[in-house]
Amino acid sequence: MNYVLALFLPPLSILLTGRIFTAIIVFLIWIPAIIFSGGLTHPMFILLAWILIYQSHEDRRAR
């Protein structure tokens, strides 16, 4: 479900993985990037969110 959320709100999905500082930084970069580029940078943030979600799942499996 978090992967679907990452399609629309990448900073929120990063926050839900437990990476608070990273989510704040991504949010501060994501808003101006969406406004100034017209959405062209959105796939980059989706990819970042998916990677961080995958890493959090792998960390849970390793425990």
PDB file of N, CA and C in Angstrom:
ATOM      1  N   MET A   1       0.820  -1.192   0.000  1.00  0.00           N
ATOM      2  CA  MET A   1       0.000   0.000   0.000  1.00  0.00           C
ATOM      3  C   MET A   1       0.865   1.257   0.000  1.00  0.00           C
ATOM      4  N   ASN A   2       2.007   1.157   0.656  1.00  0.00           N
ATOM      5  CA  ASN A   2       2.901   2.305   0.731  1.00  0.00           C
ATOM      6  C   ASN A   2       3.491   2.634  -0.642  1.00  0.00           C
ATOM      7  N   TYR A   3       3.645   1.625  -1.483  1.00  0.00           N
ATOM      8  CA  TYR A   3       4.152   1.874  -2.835  1.00  0.00           C
ATOM      9  C   TYR A   3       3.155   2.703  -3.651  1.00  0.00           C
ATOM     10  N   VAL A   4       1.876   2.459  -3.461  1.00  0.00           N
ATOM     11  CA  VAL A   4       0.843   3.227  -4.176  1.00  0.00           C
ATOM     12  C   VAL A   4       0.820   4.664  -3.657  1.00  0.00           C
ATOM     13  N   LEU A   5       0.951   4.824  -2.345  1.00  0.00           N
ATOM     14  CA  LEU A   5       0.992   6.168  -1.765  1.00  0.00           C
ATOM     15  C   LEU A   5       2.185   6.951  -2.302  1.00  0.00           C
ATOM     16  N   ALA A   6       3.285   6.260  -2.563  1.00  0.00           N
ATOM     17  CA  ALA A   6       4.482   6.919  -3.085  1.00  0.00           C
ATOM     18  C   ALA A   6       4.254   7.500  -4.477  1.00  0.00           C
ATOM     19  N   LEU A   7       3.302   6.961  -5.210  1.00  0.00           N
ATOM     20  CA  LEU A   7       2.997   7.515  -6.538  1.00  0.00           C
ATOM     21  C   LEU A   7       2.438   8.929  -6.451  1.00  0.00           C
ATOM     22  N   PHE A   8       1.674   9.198  -5.396  1.00  0.00           N
ATOM     23  CA  PHE A   8       0.996  10.485  -5.289  1.00  0.00           C
ATOM     24  C   PHE A   8       1.664  11.439  -4.303  1.00  0.00           C
ATOM     25  N   LEU A   9       2.135  10.919  -3.177  1.00  0.00           N
ATOM     26  CA  LEU A   9       2.755  11.746  -2.135  1.00  0.00           C
ATOM     27  C   LEU A   9       4.043  11.078  -1.624  1.00  0.00           C
ATOM     28  N   PRO A  10       5.123  11.205  -2.369  1.00  0.00           N
ATOM     29  CA  PRO A  10       6.366  10.556  -1.954  1.00  0.00           C
ATOM     30  C   PRO A  10       6.861  10.967  -0.555  1.00  0.00           C
ATOM     31  N   PRO A  11       6.788  12.249  -0.172  1.00  0.00           N
ATOM     32  CA  PRO A  11       7.280  12.587   1.171  1.00  0.00           C
ATOM     33  C   PRO A  11       6.493  11.900   2.291  1.00  0.00           C
ATOM     34  N   LEU A  12       5.190  11.743   2.110  1.00  0.00           N
ATOM     35  CA  LEU A  12       4.380  11.080   3.130  1.00  0.00           C
ATOM     36  C   LEU A  12       4.718   9.600   3.232  1.00  0.00           C
ATOM     37  N   SER A  13       4.944   8.960   2.111  1.00  0.00           N
ATOM     38  CA  SER A  13       5.297   7.544   2.161  1.00  0.00           C
ATOM     39  C   SER A  13       6.682   7.343   2.781  1.00  0.00           C
ATOM     40  N   ILE A  14       7.588   8.286   2.563  1.00  0.00           N
ATOM     41  CA  ILE A  14       8.904   8.208   3.206  1.00  0.00           C
ATOM     42  C   ILE A  14       8.751   8.393   4.713  1.00  0.00           C
ATOM     43  N   LEU A  15       7.866   9.291   5.111  1.00  0.00           N
ATOM     44  CA  LEU A  15       7.605   9.510   6.534  1.00  0.00           C
ATOM     45  C   LEU A  15       7.041   8.249   7.183  1.00  0.00           C
ATOM     46  N   LEU A  16       6.195   7.539   6.485  1.00  0.00           N
ATOM     47  CA  LEU A  16       5.602   6.323   7.029  1.00  0.00           C
ATOM     48  C   LEU A  16       6.605   5.172   7.163  1.00  0.00           C
ATOM     49  N   THR A  17       7.735   5.263   6.474  1.00  0.00           N
ATOM     50  CA  THR A  17       8.774   4.244   6.644  1.00  0.00           C
ATOM     51  C   THR A  17       9.621   4.505   7.873  1.00  0.00           C
ATOM     52  N   GLY A  18       9.436   5.679   8.500  1.00  0.00           N
ATOM     53  CA  GLY A  18      10.163   5.978   9.721  1.00  0.00           C
ATOM     54  C   GLY A  18      11.351   6.888   9.533  1.00  0.00           C
ATOM     55  N   ARG A  19      11.512   7.433   8.371  1.00  0.00           N
ATOM     56  CA  ARG A  19      12.632   8.334   8.092  1.00  0.00           C
ATOM     57  C   ARG A  19      12.136   9.777   8.123  1.00  0.00           C
ATOM     58  N   ILE A  20      12.042  10.314   9.322  1.00  0.00           N
ATOM     59  CA  ILE A  20      11.437  11.629   9.529  1.00  0.00           C
ATOM     60  C   ILE A  20      12.271  12.738   8.905  1.00  0.00           C
ATOM     61  N   PHE A  21      13.562  12.758   9.181  1.00  0.00           N
ATOM     62  CA  PHE A  21      14.430  13.811   8.660  1.00  0.00           C
ATOM     63  C   PHE A  21      14.474  13.790   7.134  1.00  0.00           C
ATOM     64  N   THR A  22      14.582  12.613   6.570  1.00  0.00           N
ATOM     65  CA  THR A  22      14.610  12.480   5.112  1.00  0.00           C
ATOM     66  C   THR A  22      13.291  12.947   4.500  1.00  0.00           C
ATOM     67  N   ALA A  23      12.183  12.631   5.151  1.00  0.00           N
ATOM     68  CA  ALA A  23      10.869  13.053   4.642  1.00  0.00           C
ATOM     69  C   ALA A  23      10.735  14.567   4.639  1.00  0.00           C
ATOM     70  N   ILE A  24      11.248  15.225   5.677  1.00  0.00           N
ATOM     71  CA  ILE A  24      11.184  16.687   5.737  1.00  0.00           C
ATOM     72  C   ILE A  24      12.023  17.307   4.636  1.00  0.00           C
ATOM     73  N   ILE A  25      13.228  16.802   4.444  1.00  0.00           N
ATOM     74  CA  ILE A  25      14.114  17.323   3.399  1.00  0.00           C
ATOM     75  C   ILE A  25      13.495  17.105   2.018  1.00  0.00           C
ATOM     76  N   VAL A  26      12.956  15.920   1.779  1.00  0.00           N
ATOM     77  CA  VAL A  26      12.335  15.619   0.484  1.00  0.00           C
ATOM     78  C   VAL A  26      11.130  16.526   0.254  1.00  0.00           C
ATOM     79  N   PHE A  27      10.341  16.766   1.291  1.00  0.00           N
ATOM     80  CA  PHE A  27       9.179  17.642   1.146  1.00  0.00           C
ATOM     81  C   PHE A  27       9.602  19.056   0.775  1.00  0.00           C
ATOM     82  N   LEU A  28      10.661  19.552   1.418  1.00  0.00           N
ATOM     83  CA  LEU A  28      11.128  20.906   1.133  1.00  0.00           C
ATOM     84  C   LEU A  28      11.689  21.050  -0.278  1.00  0.00           C
ATOM     85  N   ILE A  29      12.182  19.975  -0.837  1.00  0.00           N
ATOM     86  CA  ILE A  29      12.689  19.999  -2.209  1.00  0.00           C
ATOM     87  C   ILE A  29      11.574  19.672  -3.205  1.00  0.00           C
ATOM     88  N   TRP A  30      10.646  18.794  -2.801  1.00  0.00           N
ATOM     89  CA  TRP A  30       9.599  18.297  -3.697  1.00  0.00           C
ATOM     90  C   TRP A  30       8.626  19.396  -4.118  1.00  0.00           C
ATOM     91  N   ILE A  31       8.183  20.227  -3.191  1.00  0.00           N
ATOM     92  CA  ILE A  31       7.196  21.268  -3.502  1.00  0.00           C
ATOM     93  C   ILE A  31       7.727  22.254  -4.558  1.00  0.00           C
ATOM     94  N   PRO A  32       8.906  22.871  -4.363  1.00  0.00           N
ATOM     95  CA  PRO A  32       9.391  23.772  -5.426  1.00  0.00           C
ATOM     96  C   PRO A  32       9.688  23.044  -6.741  1.00  0.00           C
ATOM     97  N   ALA A  33      10.147  21.809  -6.654  1.00  0.00           N
ATOM     98  CA  ALA A  33      10.438  21.062  -7.877  1.00  0.00           C
ATOM     99  C   ALA A  33       9.167  20.815  -8.680  1.00  0.00           C
ATOM    100  N   ILE A  34       8.080  20.503  -8.008  1.00  0.00           N
ATOM    101  CA  ILE A  34       6.804  20.298  -8.697  1.00  0.00           C
ATOM    102  C   ILE A  34       6.320  21.598  -9.326  1.00  0.00           C
ATOM    103  N   ILE A  35       6.448  22.701  -8.590  1.00  0.00           N
ATOM    104  CA  ILE A  35       5.957  23.995  -9.073  1.00  0.00           C
ATOM    105  C   ILE A  35       6.767  24.489 -10.270  1.00  0.00           C
ATOM    106  N   PHE A  36       8.085  24.462 -10.156  1.00  0.00           N
ATOM    107  CA  PHE A  36       8.927  25.063 -11.186  1.00  0.00           C
ATOM    108  C   PHE A  36       9.157  24.170 -12.405  1.00  0.00           C
ATOM    109  N   SER A  37       9.128  22.845 -12.211  1.00  0.00           N
ATOM    110  CA  SER A  37       9.386  21.974 -13.357  1.00  0.00           C
ATOM    111  C   SER A  37       8.099  21.476 -14.000  1.00  0.00           C
ATOM    112  N   GLY A  38       6.971  21.764 -13.402  1.00  0.00           N
ATOM    113  CA  GLY A  38       5.711  21.303 -13.967  1.00  0.00           C
ATOM    114  C   GLY A  38       5.482  19.817 -13.785  1.00  0.00           C
ATOM    115  N   GLY A  39       6.109  19.214 -12.829  1.00  0.00           N
ATOM    116  CA  GLY A  39       5.915  17.791 -12.562  1.00  0.00           C
ATOM    117  C   GLY A  39       6.937  16.882 -13.206  1.00  0.00           C
ATOM    118  N   LEU A  40       7.903  17.425 -13.901  1.00  0.00           N
ATOM    119  CA  LEU A  40       8.894  16.579 -14.576  1.00  0.00           C
ATOM    120  C   LEU A  40       9.822  15.861 -13.600  1.00  0.00           C
ATOM    121  N   THR A  41       9.986  16.400 -12.401  1.00  0.00           N
ATOM    122  CA  THR A  41      10.877  15.777 -11.422  1.00  0.00           C
ATOM    123  C   THR A  41      10.149  14.799 -10.511  1.00  0.00           C
ATOM    124  N   HIS A  42       8.834  14.693 -10.640  1.00  0.00           N
ATOM    125  CA  HIS A  42       8.061  13.821  -9.759  1.00  0.00           C
ATOM    126  C   HIS A  42       8.507  12.350  -9.831  1.00  0.00           C
ATOM    127  N   PRO A  43       8.804  11.793 -11.005  1.00  0.00           N
ATOM    128  CA  PRO A  43       9.269  10.394 -11.049  1.00  0.00           C
ATOM    129  C   PRO A  43      10.547  10.147 -10.242  1.00  0.00           C
ATOM    130  N   MET A  44      11.398  11.148 -10.143  1.00  0.00           N
ATOM    131  CA  MET A  44      12.616  10.991  -9.355  1.00  0.00           C
ATOM    132  C   MET A  44      12.268  10.773  -7.879  1.00  0.00           C
ATOM    133  N   PHE A  45      11.290  11.512  -7.374  1.00  0.00           N
ATOM    134  CA  PHE A  45      10.900  11.378  -5.977  1.00  0.00           C
ATOM    135  C   PHE A  45      10.143  10.075  -5.735  1.00  0.00           C
ATOM    136  N   ILE A  46       9.393   9.625  -6.719  1.00  0.00           N
ATOM    137  CA  ILE A  46       8.719   8.328  -6.605  1.00  0.00           C
ATOM    138  C   ILE A  46       9.756   7.220  -6.498  1.00  0.00           C
ATOM    139  N   LEU A  47      10.769   7.276  -7.340  1.00  0.00           N
ATOM    140  CA  LEU A  47      11.828   6.275  -7.309  1.00  0.00           C
ATOM    141  C   LEU A  47      12.561   6.290  -5.971  1.00  0.00           C
ATOM    142  N   LEU A  48      12.860   7.469  -5.454  1.00  0.00           N
ATOM    143  CA  LEU A  48      13.508   7.580  -4.148  1.00  0.00           C
ATOM    144  C   LEU A  48      12.645   6.961  -3.063  1.00  0.00           C
ATOM    145  N   ALA A  49      11.355   7.246  -3.085  1.00  0.00           N
ATOM    146  CA  ALA A  49      10.446   6.686  -2.079  1.00  0.00           C
ATOM    147  C   ALA A  49      10.393   5.171  -2.180  1.00  0.00           C
ATOM    148  N   TRP A  50      10.320   4.622  -3.391  1.00  0.00           N
ATOM    149  CA  TRP A  50      10.273   3.175  -3.566  1.00  0.00           C
ATOM    150  C   TRP A  50      11.550   2.514  -3.057  1.00  0.00           C
ATOM    151  N   ILE A  51      12.683   3.134  -3.304  1.00  0.00           N
ATOM    152  CA  ILE A  51      13.948   2.574  -2.813  1.00  0.00           C
ATOM    153  C   ILE A  51      13.974   2.565  -1.292  1.00  0.00           C
ATOM    154  N   LEU A  52      13.541   3.657  -0.665  1.00  0.00           N
ATOM    155  CA  LEU A  52      13.541   3.722   0.794  1.00  0.00           C
ATOM    156  C   LEU A  52      12.530   2.761   1.411  1.00  0.00           C
ATOM    157  N   ILE A  53      11.383   2.572   0.757  1.00  0.00           N
ATOM    158  CA  ILE A  53      10.405   1.596   1.241  1.00  0.00           C
ATOM    159  C   ILE A  53      10.986   0.194   1.152  1.00  0.00           C
ATOM    160  N   TYR A  54      11.618  -0.117   0.041  1.00  0.00           N
ATOM    161  CA  TYR A  54      12.234  -1.438  -0.135  1.00  0.00           C
ATOM    162  C   TYR A  54      13.309  -1.682   0.919  1.00  0.00           C
ATOM    163  N   GLN A  55      14.137  -0.674   1.181  1.00  0.00           N
ATOM    164  CA  GLN A  55      15.185  -0.815   2.192  1.00  0.00           C
ATOM    165  C   GLN A  55      14.603  -1.047   3.578  1.00  0.00           C
ATOM    166  N   SER A  56      13.505  -0.384   3.907  1.00  0.00           N
ATOM    167  CA  SER A  56      12.908  -0.582   5.224  1.00  0.00           C
ATOM    168  C   SER A  56      12.344  -1.995   5.354  1.00  0.00           C
ATOM    169  N   HIS A  57      11.785  -2.536   4.254  1.00  0.00           N
ATOM    170  CA  HIS A  57      11.308  -3.916   4.293  1.00  0.00           C
ATOM    171  C   HIS A  57      12.453  -4.901   4.442  1.00  0.00           C
ATOM    172  N   GLU A  58      13.556  -4.631   3.768  1.00  0.00           N
ATOM    173  CA  GLU A  58      14.730  -5.496   3.888  1.00  0.00           C
ATOM    174  C   GLU A  58      15.323  -5.448   5.291  1.00  0.00           C
ATOM    175  N   ASP A  59      15.315  -4.283   5.920  1.00  0.00           N
ATOM    176  CA  ASP A  59      15.813  -4.154   7.290  1.00  0.00           C
ATOM    177  C   ASP A  59      14.955  -4.974   8.258  1.00  0.00           C
ATOM    178  N   ARG A  60      13.633  -4.964   8.037  1.00  0.00           N
ATOM    179  CA  ARG A  60      12.742  -5.755   8.890  1.00  0.00           C
ATOM    180  C   ARG A  60      12.973  -7.247   8.695  1.00  0.00           C
ATOM    181  N   ARG A  61      13.220  -7.660   7.455  1.00  0.00           N
ATOM    182  CA  ARG A  61      13.476  -9.089   7.199  1.00  0.00           C
ATOM    183  C   ARG A  61      14.785  -9.544   7.819  1.00  0.00           C
ATOM    184  N   ALA A  62      15.760  -8.661   7.856  1.00  0.00           N
ATOM    185  CA  ALA A  62      17.064  -9.030   8.405  1.00  0.00           C
ATOM    186  C   ALA A  62      17.015  -9.207   9.923  1.00  0.00           C
ATOM    187  N   ARG A  63      16.061  -8.560  10.552  1.00  0.00           N
ATOM    188  CA  ARG A  63      15.945  -8.703  12.016  1.00  0.00           C
ATOM    189  C   ARG A  63      15.317  -9.968  12.334  1.00  0.00           C
TER     190      ARG A  63
END
